[in-house]
Every structure is written in C-alpha cells, then in structure tokens.
Tab-separated table of C-alpha atoms and ligand atoms in Angstrom:
chain	number	residue	atom	x	y	z
A	7	UNK	CA	-0.110	-0.176	0.217
A	8	UNK	CA	1.193	3.470	-0.772
A	9	UNK	CA	2.515	5.212	2.023
A	10	UNK	CA	0.872	7.947	3.931
A	11	UNK	CA	2.897	10.519	5.735
A	12	UNK	CA	1.553	11.837	8.795
A	13	UNK	CA	2.487	14.970	10.948
A	14	UNK	CA	3.406	14.228	14.539
A	15	UNK	CA	0.094	15.964	15.293
A	16	UNK	CA	-1.714	13.711	13.369
A	17	UNK	CA	-0.162	10.619	14.161
A	18	UNK	CA	-0.913	11.100	17.781
A	19	UNK	CA	-4.253	12.128	17.103
A	20	UNK	CA	-4.797	8.794	15.469
A	21	UNK	CA	-3.239	6.904	17.789
A	22	UNK	CA	-4.788	8.372	20.761
A	23	UNK	CA	-8.746	8.199	18.393
A	24	UNK	CA	-8.776	12.095	18.891
A	25	UNK	CA	-11.167	13.885	16.711
A	26	UNK	CA	-9.779	15.292	13.404
A	27	UNK	CA	-10.939	17.337	10.775
A	28	UNK	CA	-9.300	17.196	7.156
A	29	UNK	CA	-8.637	19.882	5.010
A	30	UNK	CA	-8.464	20.246	1.503
A	31	UNK	CA	-5.460	22.171	-0.468
A	32	UNK	CA	-6.991	23.260	-4.062
A	33	UNK	CA	-8.584	26.129	-2.035
A	34	UNK	CA	-5.153	27.065	-1.180
A	35	UNK	CA	-3.396	26.431	-4.591
A	36	UNK	CA	-5.781	27.137	-6.983
A	37	UNK	CA	-8.697	28.496	-5.067
A	38	UNK	CA	-7.810	31.513	-3.569
A	39	UNK	CA	-4.949	34.298	-4.449
A	40	UNK	CA	-1.635	34.868	-2.756
A	41	UNK	CA	-0.941	35.641	0.076
A	42	UNK	CA	-4.772	35.319	1.591
A	43	UNK	CA	-4.295	31.606	0.392
A	44	UNK	CA	-1.429	30.840	3.117
A	45	UNK	CA	-2.848	33.197	5.814
A	46	UNK	CA	-6.302	31.440	5.395
A	47	UNK	CA	-4.643	27.515	5.503
A	48	UNK	CA	-2.855	28.648	8.714
A	49	UNK	CA	-5.705	30.279	10.204
A	50	UNK	CA	-7.986	27.432	9.391
A	51	UNK	CA	-5.612	24.816	11.303
A	52	UNK	CA	-5.776	27.134	14.358
A	53	UNK	CA	-9.050	27.520	14.440
A	54	UNK	CA	-9.291	23.885	14.513
A	55	UNK	CA	-7.107	23.700	16.920
A	56	UNK	CA	-9.020	25.989	19.265
A	57	UNK	CA	-12.229	24.229	18.905
A	58	UNK	CA	-10.192	21.332	20.596
A	59	UNK	CA	-9.721	18.828	17.087
A	60	UNK	CA	-7.145	18.621	15.186
A	61	UNK	CA	-6.227	19.732	11.807
A	62	UNK	CA	-5.112	17.187	9.089
A	63	UNK	CA	-4.440	19.318	5.607
A	64	UNK	CA	-3.962	16.871	2.808
A	65	UNK	CA	-1.871	17.241	0.122
A	66	UNK	CA	0.983	15.546	-2.279
A	67	UNK	CA	4.504	16.937	-1.932
A	68	UNK	CA	7.259	15.789	-4.125
A	69	UNK	CA	5.087	12.610	-5.377
A	70	UNK	CA	4.683	11.823	-1.820
A	71	UNK	CA	0.941	11.689	0.086
A	72	UNK	CA	0.843	13.928	3.370
A	73	UNK	CA	-1.629	14.316	6.087
A	74	UNK	CA	-0.976	17.358	8.185
A	75	UNK	CA	1.765	19.381	6.426
A	76	UNK	CA	4.363	21.538	7.692
A	77	UNK	CA	4.690	25.119	7.233
A	78	UNK	CA	7.293	24.827	4.124
A	79	UNK	CA	4.409	22.705	2.511
A	80	UNK	CA	2.086	25.312	2.793
A	81	UNK	CA	4.293	27.805	1.709
A	82	UNK	CA	5.333	25.448	-1.683
A	83	UNK	CA	1.349	24.977	-2.071
A	84	UNK	CA	0.627	29.219	-1.521
A	85	UNK	CA	3.444	30.100	-3.966
A	86	UNK	CA	2.009	31.082	-7.294
A	87	UNK	CA	5.676	30.323	-8.751
A	88	UNK	CA	5.339	26.934	-7.646
A	89	UNK	CA	4.056	24.144	-10.037
A	90	UNK	CA	1.085	22.512	-8.097
A	91	UNK	CA	-1.229	20.412	-9.785
A	92	UNK	CA	-4.945	20.498	-9.075
A	93	UNK	CA	-5.317	16.539	-8.170
A	94	UNK	CA	-8.486	14.759	-8.116
A	95	UNK	CA	-9.205	10.873	-7.887
A	96	UNK	CA	-7.935	9.840	-11.616
A	97	UNK	CA	-5.082	12.490	-11.130
A	98	UNK	CA	-3.452	10.834	-8.124
A	99	UNK	CA	-1.546	8.012	-9.880
A	100	UNK	CA	0.488	10.196	-11.912
A	101	UNK	CA	1.196	13.054	-9.576
A	102	UNK	CA	2.930	9.986	-7.573
A	103	UNK	CA	4.786	9.027	-10.504
A	104	UNK	CA	5.833	12.071	-11.803
A	105	UNK	CA	6.819	12.721	-8.115
A	106	UNK	CA	5.469	16.570	-8.414
A	107	UNK	CA	3.371	18.726	-6.184
A	108	UNK	CA	-0.269	18.398	-6.250
A	109	UNK	CA	-3.304	20.359	-4.671
A	110	UNK	CA	-6.220	17.871	-3.511
A	111	UNK	CA	-9.661	18.224	-4.535
A	112	UNK	CA	-12.653	17.441	-2.202
A	113	UNK	CA	-12.596	13.918	-4.067
A	114	UNK	CA	-9.063	13.579	-3.759
A	115	UNK	CA	-8.869	15.036	-0.109
A	116	UNK	CA	-11.917	12.486	0.792
A	117	UNK	CA	-10.138	9.495	-0.252
A	118	UNK	CA	-7.130	9.976	1.577
A	119	UNK	CA	-8.966	11.096	4.636
A	120	UNK	CA	-11.118	7.962	4.502
A	121	UNK	CA	-8.026	5.843	4.195
A	122	UNK	CA	-6.633	7.433	7.169
A	123	UNK	CA	-9.776	6.682	9.087
A	124	UNK	CA	-10.667	10.895	9.439
A	125	UNK	CA	-14.430	11.156	9.316
A	126	UNK	CA	-14.873	14.618	9.017
A	127	UNK	CA	-13.867	17.182	6.420
A	128	UNK	CA	-14.295	21.305	6.214
A	129	UNK	CA	-13.920	23.003	2.903
A	130	UNK	CA	-15.314	26.196	1.290
A	131	UNK	CA	-17.504	24.813	-1.652
A	132	UNK	CA	-17.836	21.583	-3.215
A	133	UNK	CA	-17.799	20.585	-7.055
A	134	UNK	CA	-21.211	19.792	-8.656
A	135	UNK	CA	-23.207	19.376	-11.851
A	136	UNK	CA	-22.284	22.361	-13.877
A	137	UNK	CA	-24.927	24.583	-15.913
A	138	UNK	CA	-25.060	23.428	-19.242
A	139	UNK	CA	-23.853	19.771	-18.035
A	140	UNK	CA	-26.657	18.114	-20.477
A	141	UNK	CA	-24.437	18.901	-23.538
A	142	UNK	CA	-20.825	19.197	-21.731
A	143	UNK	CA	-21.064	16.142	-19.499
A	144	UNK	CA	-19.393	18.639	-16.681
A	145	UNK	CA	-20.060	16.697	-13.358
A	146	UNK	CA	-17.269	17.088	-10.490
A	147	UNK	CA	-15.567	14.322	-9.517
A	148	UNK	CA	-16.471	15.275	-6.222
A	149	UNK	CA	-20.239	13.903	-6.411
A	150	UNK	CA	-19.172	10.625	-7.193
A	151	UNK	CA	-16.788	10.495	-4.163
A	152	UNK	CA	-19.541	11.677	-1.999
A	153	UNK	CA	-21.695	8.541	-3.156
A	154	UNK	CA	-18.804	6.379	-2.327
A	155	UNK	CA	-16.640	7.173	0.211
A	156	UNK	CA	-17.519	7.431	3.927
A	157	UNK	CA	-16.529	11.136	5.062
A	158	UNK	CA	-18.800	13.876	6.362
A	159	UNK	CA	-18.083	16.993	4.282
A	160	UNK	CA	-18.784	20.269	5.845
A	161	UNK	CA	-19.539	23.099	3.060
A	162	UNK	CA	-21.102	26.175	2.726
A	163	UNK	CA	-23.197	24.871	-0.465
A	164	UNK	CA	-22.497	24.299	-3.788
A	165	UNK	CA	-21.857	27.334	-5.608
A	166	UNK	CA	-24.038	29.304	-8.038
A	167	UNK	CA	-21.616	28.696	-10.697
A	168	UNK	CA	-23.292	25.513	-10.692
A	169	UNK	CA	-26.659	23.848	-11.711
A	170	UNK	CA	-28.187	23.589	-8.216
A	171	UNK	CA	-30.751	21.855	-8.813
A	172	UNK	CA	-29.254	19.170	-10.830
A	173	UNK	CA	-26.376	18.900	-8.249
A	174	UNK	CA	-29.556	18.108	-5.828
A	175	UNK	CA	-30.967	15.822	-8.226
A	176	UNK	CA	-27.399	13.773	-8.794
A	177	UNK	CA	-26.903	13.315	-5.011
A	178	UNK	CA	-30.287	12.188	-4.331
A	179	UNK	CA	-30.610	9.577	-6.896
A	180	UNK	CA	-27.057	8.360	-5.684
A	181	UNK	CA	-28.164	8.134	-2.002
A	182	UNK	CA	-26.147	11.359	-0.399
A	183	UNK	CA	-27.939	12.660	2.354
A	184	UNK	CA	-27.574	16.394	2.340
A	185	UNK	CA	-28.044	18.069	5.688
A	186	UNK	CA	-28.599	22.113	6.072
A	187	UNK	CA	-27.524	23.394	9.510
A	188	UNK	CA	-29.861	25.595	10.738
A	189	UNK	CA	-31.475	26.198	7.352
A	190	UNK	CA	-34.444	24.529	5.555
A	191	UNK	CA	-32.920	26.521	2.371
A	192	UNK	CA	-30.173	25.164	0.641
A	193	UNK	CA	-27.353	27.634	0.865
A	194	UNK	CA	-25.291	28.656	-2.420
A	195	UNK	CA	-21.656	29.495	-1.128
A	196	UNK	CA	-21.836	33.455	-1.245
A	197	UNK	CA	-25.532	33.326	-0.474
A	198	UNK	CA	-27.219	32.179	2.183
A	199	UNK	CA	-30.443	31.002	-0.383
A	200	UNK	CA	-31.032	29.383	-3.488
A	201	UNK	CA	-34.633	28.986	-3.765
A	202	UNK	CA	-33.878	25.341	-3.307
A	203	UNK	CA	-35.234	23.197	-0.108
A	204	UNK	CA	-36.085	19.744	0.675
A	205	UNK	CA	-32.856	19.535	2.361
A	206	UNK	CA	-32.714	17.976	6.379
A	207	UNK	CA	-32.522	20.342	8.808
A	208	UNK	CA	-30.603	20.540	11.842
A	209	UNK	CA	-30.056	22.792	14.774
A	210	UNK	CA	-26.822	21.246	16.774
A	211	UNK	CA	-23.724	19.589	15.556
A	212	UNK	CA	-24.871	16.753	18.175
A	213	UNK	CA	-27.699	15.638	15.761
A	214	UNK	CA	-25.767	16.130	12.563
A	215	UNK	CA	-23.336	13.620	14.530
A	216	UNK	CA	-26.004	11.180	15.595
A	217	UNK	CA	-27.630	10.865	11.837
A	218	UNK	CA	-23.710	10.159	10.521
A	219	UNK	CA	-23.390	7.242	13.063
A	220	UNK	CA	-26.811	5.708	12.285
A	221	UNK	CA	-25.759	5.763	8.728
A	222	UNK	CA	-22.336	4.306	8.951
A	223	UNK	CA	-22.959	1.787	11.643
A	224	UNK	CA	-25.936	0.389	9.734
A	225	UNK	CA	-23.748	0.300	7.547
A	226	UNK	CA	-24.924	2.634	4.991
A	227	UNK	CA	-21.695	3.307	3.078
A	228	UNK	CA	-20.995	6.651	1.402
A	229	UNK	CA	-20.629	10.605	2.323
A	230	UNK	CA	-22.665	12.911	4.145
A	231	UNK	CA	-22.970	16.767	2.717
A	232	UNK	CA	-23.554	19.189	5.657
A	233	UNK	CA	-24.399	22.676	4.400
A	234	UNK	CA	-23.666	25.790	6.369
A	235	UNK	CA	-24.628	29.091	5.516
A	236	UNK	CA	-22.467	32.018	5.284
A	237	UNK	CA	-22.783	34.532	7.602
A	238	UNK	CA	-25.261	37.564	7.165
A	239	UNK	CA	-22.671	39.946	7.466
A	240	UNK	CA	-20.384	38.422	4.526
A	241	UNK	CA	-22.975	37.468	1.938
A	242	UNK	CA	-22.767	38.868	-1.629
A	243	UNK	CA	-26.189	39.950	-3.349
A	244	UNK	CA	-27.409	37.217	-5.010
A	245	UNK	CA	-28.048	39.300	-8.280
A	246	UNK	CA	-24.515	40.788	-8.545
A	247	UNK	CA	-22.953	37.246	-8.286
A	248	UNK	CA	-25.184	35.480	-10.560
A	249	UNK	CA	-24.311	38.486	-12.870
A	250	UNK	CA	-20.325	37.860	-12.554
A	251	UNK	CA	-20.922	34.360	-12.877
A	252	UNK	CA	-22.736	34.523	-16.419
A	253	UNK	CA	-19.935	36.785	-17.731
A	254	UNK	CA	-17.184	34.228	-16.071
A	255	UNK	CA	-18.480	31.504	-17.803
A	256	UNK	CA	-19.375	33.422	-21.387
A	257	UNK	CA	-15.126	33.975	-21.139
A	258	UNK	CA	-14.670	30.430	-20.551
A	259	UNK	CA	-16.332	29.815	-23.854
A	260	UNK	CA	-14.560	32.363	-25.763
A	261	UNK	CA	-11.115	31.616	-24.369
A	262	UNK	CA	-11.779	27.735	-24.697
A	263	UNK	CA	-11.584	26.749	-20.979
A	264	UNK	CA	-12.260	23.129	-20.195
A	265	UNK	CA	-12.045	20.426	-17.821
A	266	UNK	CA	-10.778	21.118	-14.307
A	267	UNK	CA	-9.467	24.513	-15.327
A	268	UNK	CA	-13.305	26.170	-15.073
A	269	UNK	CA	-13.523	26.392	-11.548
A	270	UNK	CA	-10.151	27.958	-10.916
A	271	UNK	CA	-10.979	30.606	-13.760
A	272	UNK	CA	-14.374	31.187	-12.495
A	273	UNK	CA	-13.012	32.017	-9.003
A	274	UNK	CA	-10.471	34.224	-10.274
A	275	UNK	CA	-12.924	36.106	-12.600
A	276	UNK	CA	-15.242	36.699	-9.565
A	277	UNK	CA	-12.430	37.721	-7.669
A	278	UNK	CA	-11.512	40.296	-9.533
A	279	UNK	CA	-15.040	41.762	-10.808
A	280	UNK	CA	-15.739	41.987	-7.132
A	281	UNK	CA	-12.602	43.591	-6.342
A	282	UNK	CA	-11.803	41.109	-3.858
A	283	UNK	CA	-15.038	40.756	-1.909
A	284	UNK	CA	-15.551	37.320	-2.852
A	285	UNK	CA	-12.427	36.434	-1.478
A	286	UNK	CA	-13.123	38.262	1.860
A	287	UNK	CA	-16.497	36.292	1.757
A	288	UNK	CA	-14.884	32.992	0.953
A	289	UNK	CA	-12.182	32.971	3.497
A	290	UNK	CA	-15.068	34.124	6.127
A	291	UNK	CA	-17.313	30.811	4.918
A	292	UNK	CA	-14.307	28.555	5.094
A	293	UNK	CA	-13.694	29.712	8.928
A	294	UNK	CA	-17.538	29.454	9.527
A	295	UNK	CA	-17.041	25.558	7.959
A	296	UNK	CA	-14.117	24.444	10.026
A	297	UNK	CA	-15.539	25.507	13.257
A	298	UNK	CA	-19.019	23.731	12.663
A	299	UNK	CA	-16.890	20.824	11.274
A	300	UNK	CA	-14.774	20.601	14.633
A	301	UNK	CA	-17.803	20.710	16.656
A	302	UNK	CA	-19.212	17.803	14.588
A	303	UNK	CA	-15.717	15.766	14.477
A	304	UNK	CA	-16.030	15.860	18.511
A	305	UNK	CA	-19.619	14.496	18.737
A	306	UNK	CA	-19.164	11.970	15.920
A	307	UNK	CA	-15.539	10.800	17.479
A	308	UNK	CA	-17.736	10.224	20.985
A	309	UNK	CA	-20.386	8.366	19.267
A	310	UNK	CA	-17.898	5.996	17.569
A	311	UNK	CA	-16.257	5.170	21.049
A	312	UNK	CA	-19.462	4.354	22.495
A	313	UNK	CA	-19.899	1.440	20.567
B	11	PSU	N1	-14.740	25.385	-4.450
B	11	PSU	C1	-14.563	26.883	-4.076
B	11	PSU	N2	-13.112	26.848	-4.382
B	11	PSU	C2	-12.478	25.818	-4.478
B	11	PSU	C3	-13.053	24.857	-5.265
B	11	PSU	C4	-14.315	24.478	-5.128
B	11	PSU	O1	-15.206	27.712	-3.487
B	11	PSU	O2	-10.782	25.811	-4.616
B	11	PSU	C5	-12.503	23.372	-5.764
B	11	PSU	C6	-12.668	22.535	-4.644
B	11	PSU	O3	-10.972	21.500	-4.166
B	11	PSU	C7	-13.511	21.294	-5.440
B	11	PSU	C8	-13.028	21.537	-6.670
B	11	PSU	O4	-13.098	19.972	-4.948
B	11	PSU	O5	-12.716	22.760	-7.038
B	11	PSU	C9	-13.785	20.836	-7.932
B	11	PSU	O6	-13.164	21.171	-8.852
B	11	PSU	P1	-14.023	20.852	-10.489
B	11	PSU	O7	-15.162	21.414	-10.238
B	11	PSU	O8	-12.899	20.774	-11.384
B	11	PSU	O9	-14.246	19.295	-10.211
B	12	MN	MN1	-15.140	19.791	-14.193
C-alpha cells in the first residue's frame, strides 16, 4: 500500500482516537489568491485546534501523500511560482509517478482522509453538476466521491456557478444525504439562499453526529454533505454574483477553457470583478465551516467511541 506521511500531530491524534478534521489543498493552490491563501490555510488549522480538534491538511508534496502539513509544505502550495497540479481521483497515480506537487480537491482529499480513518472534512464549496452539463457532461468528481466514500463534508453549499437543481438531483439519485445546518433552504456559497428546499435540517452538531453514526453503523456506505450558510454580514448580493458568473462562464467559452481549469478560472474572474470582496467572503465561510466541522468531529468521535 502507498505510504501516507502523517505529521506528528495527526499521528498522535490517530493513535489516541482524537477528533480530526481534514482540510483540502486545492483551495490553497487554485481557489484563493496569494498571500490570502497561505494565511487562510494557517488560520483554519488554528481555528480547528482552538475548537478542540486536530487539523489534517492533505496534499501531495514531491510525490508523497501528506496528512498534516509542515509550514514549508504550505509555502510551496500557496506560492504562485510553484508548479502545483490540481489533483482529483483520476490524477493521483500520475502525480505519485512524476513526484510532483499536487493540491487535492474535495474528491481526492476524501479518498485520503477515509484511508486514514478521518471522518470529518471542512471545505468552502464542493464541485457539482455544471450549468449546461446536459451537453458538456461537466459533473465534478466530487459528487461521485460523496456517493462512495465515508466522510462527512462540511461546506457552504454548492456555488451558483453550478446548476444547483441538477446537483441536488444527482445527490438524491445516488443516495447522498444533504443536511442544512440551521437552515431549511440550501445555501449557495456566497449567498445564504438558493430557492431550493428539501434538505434535512438540523439545529446542532450533536444531531448531525447522531445521524452520521446511524448511517455508518447500519452500515450504509457513502458520504454525508453538510451545508452551512455564510454569515449574513459576509453575504454577497445574489443578483450581482449571478451577473459575474454569467460573464465568467461566457469567457470560459470564448477562451475555450475546459475540464479542471473551469472552476479556478471562474473563481479568479469573480475575485477580480468583485474587487476582492468574493475572496473575503470565501475566507469567512471556510472558517465558519472549519468551526462547525470541529464541533461535528468532536461529537462523531464520542459516538463511535461508545460502540
Ligand atoms: N469551490 C471553491 N473553491 C475551490 C473549489 C471549489 O469555492 O477551490 C475546488 C475544490 O477543491 C473542489 C474543486 O473539489 O474545486 C472542484 O473542481 P471541479 O469542479 O473541477 O471538479
Ligand atoms: Mn469539471
């Protein structure tokens, strides 16, 4: 089996059965600009520790899978001058073979977290079914991973660059529960609202943990998606966001941007168009998610200890 290189902190947490929260690295290398990316990655880890859980940021450095990063690793991942590939499920073998640096998406992070027995993972937004997927077939590998891999992913909802309705249908067909934390309406990343309902509402991390425990001890394999709305003060106006997204998606067509380049391009476009406001919102919502994920992790570990 391929070796997973755990930091001392993560190794200790695994041995002592402490609550761990996984963090992805695509958000660092391809989701946020420098230097906010480095600061955010470090701040997320601090936040999780302050909540009483252990952070495990996951990435591939020089072809080595790392669970829990050193400062040096974070520097490599956040430096725009580094060559860091965006790694989803299909890209893992090649980056190990070429001994390159890889930033793991939600899908790849889930795979590695599950292999280490890490049950909870915090991120900003997940990939989903893209607008126009009926002809482009652009459906993020994140969704497939949620179908089969036993990790609870805490996010701020799929973002409006996706087709939210189709994303929800896909998850329903494939048996992935979608939970709304203190909301009946699916949050849509930069906005608290989407006009889409039909999610399972829970008020507390404890209830979410109880749900996860029942699912996995059944056992019913697969992930659980927890959606946590952005705070009211950081929300961006839905109309404005939709307008920027429309512009960005038109640009992807005229510039012939395809495949895994689409999401980073759109995020970057919206950052520029919003004069950095979207980045501030993005940072705030990931921190919010790290906090909730820590609370859930603590409760989930209690549940699984009881068994
Ligand atoms: N959403 C964000 N920021 C991100 C991503 C999504 O707000 O950085 C990243 C995540 O790593 C996610 C990936 O797993 O984009 C999805 O990419 P794609 O749509 O190409 O599957
Ligand atoms: Mn895609």
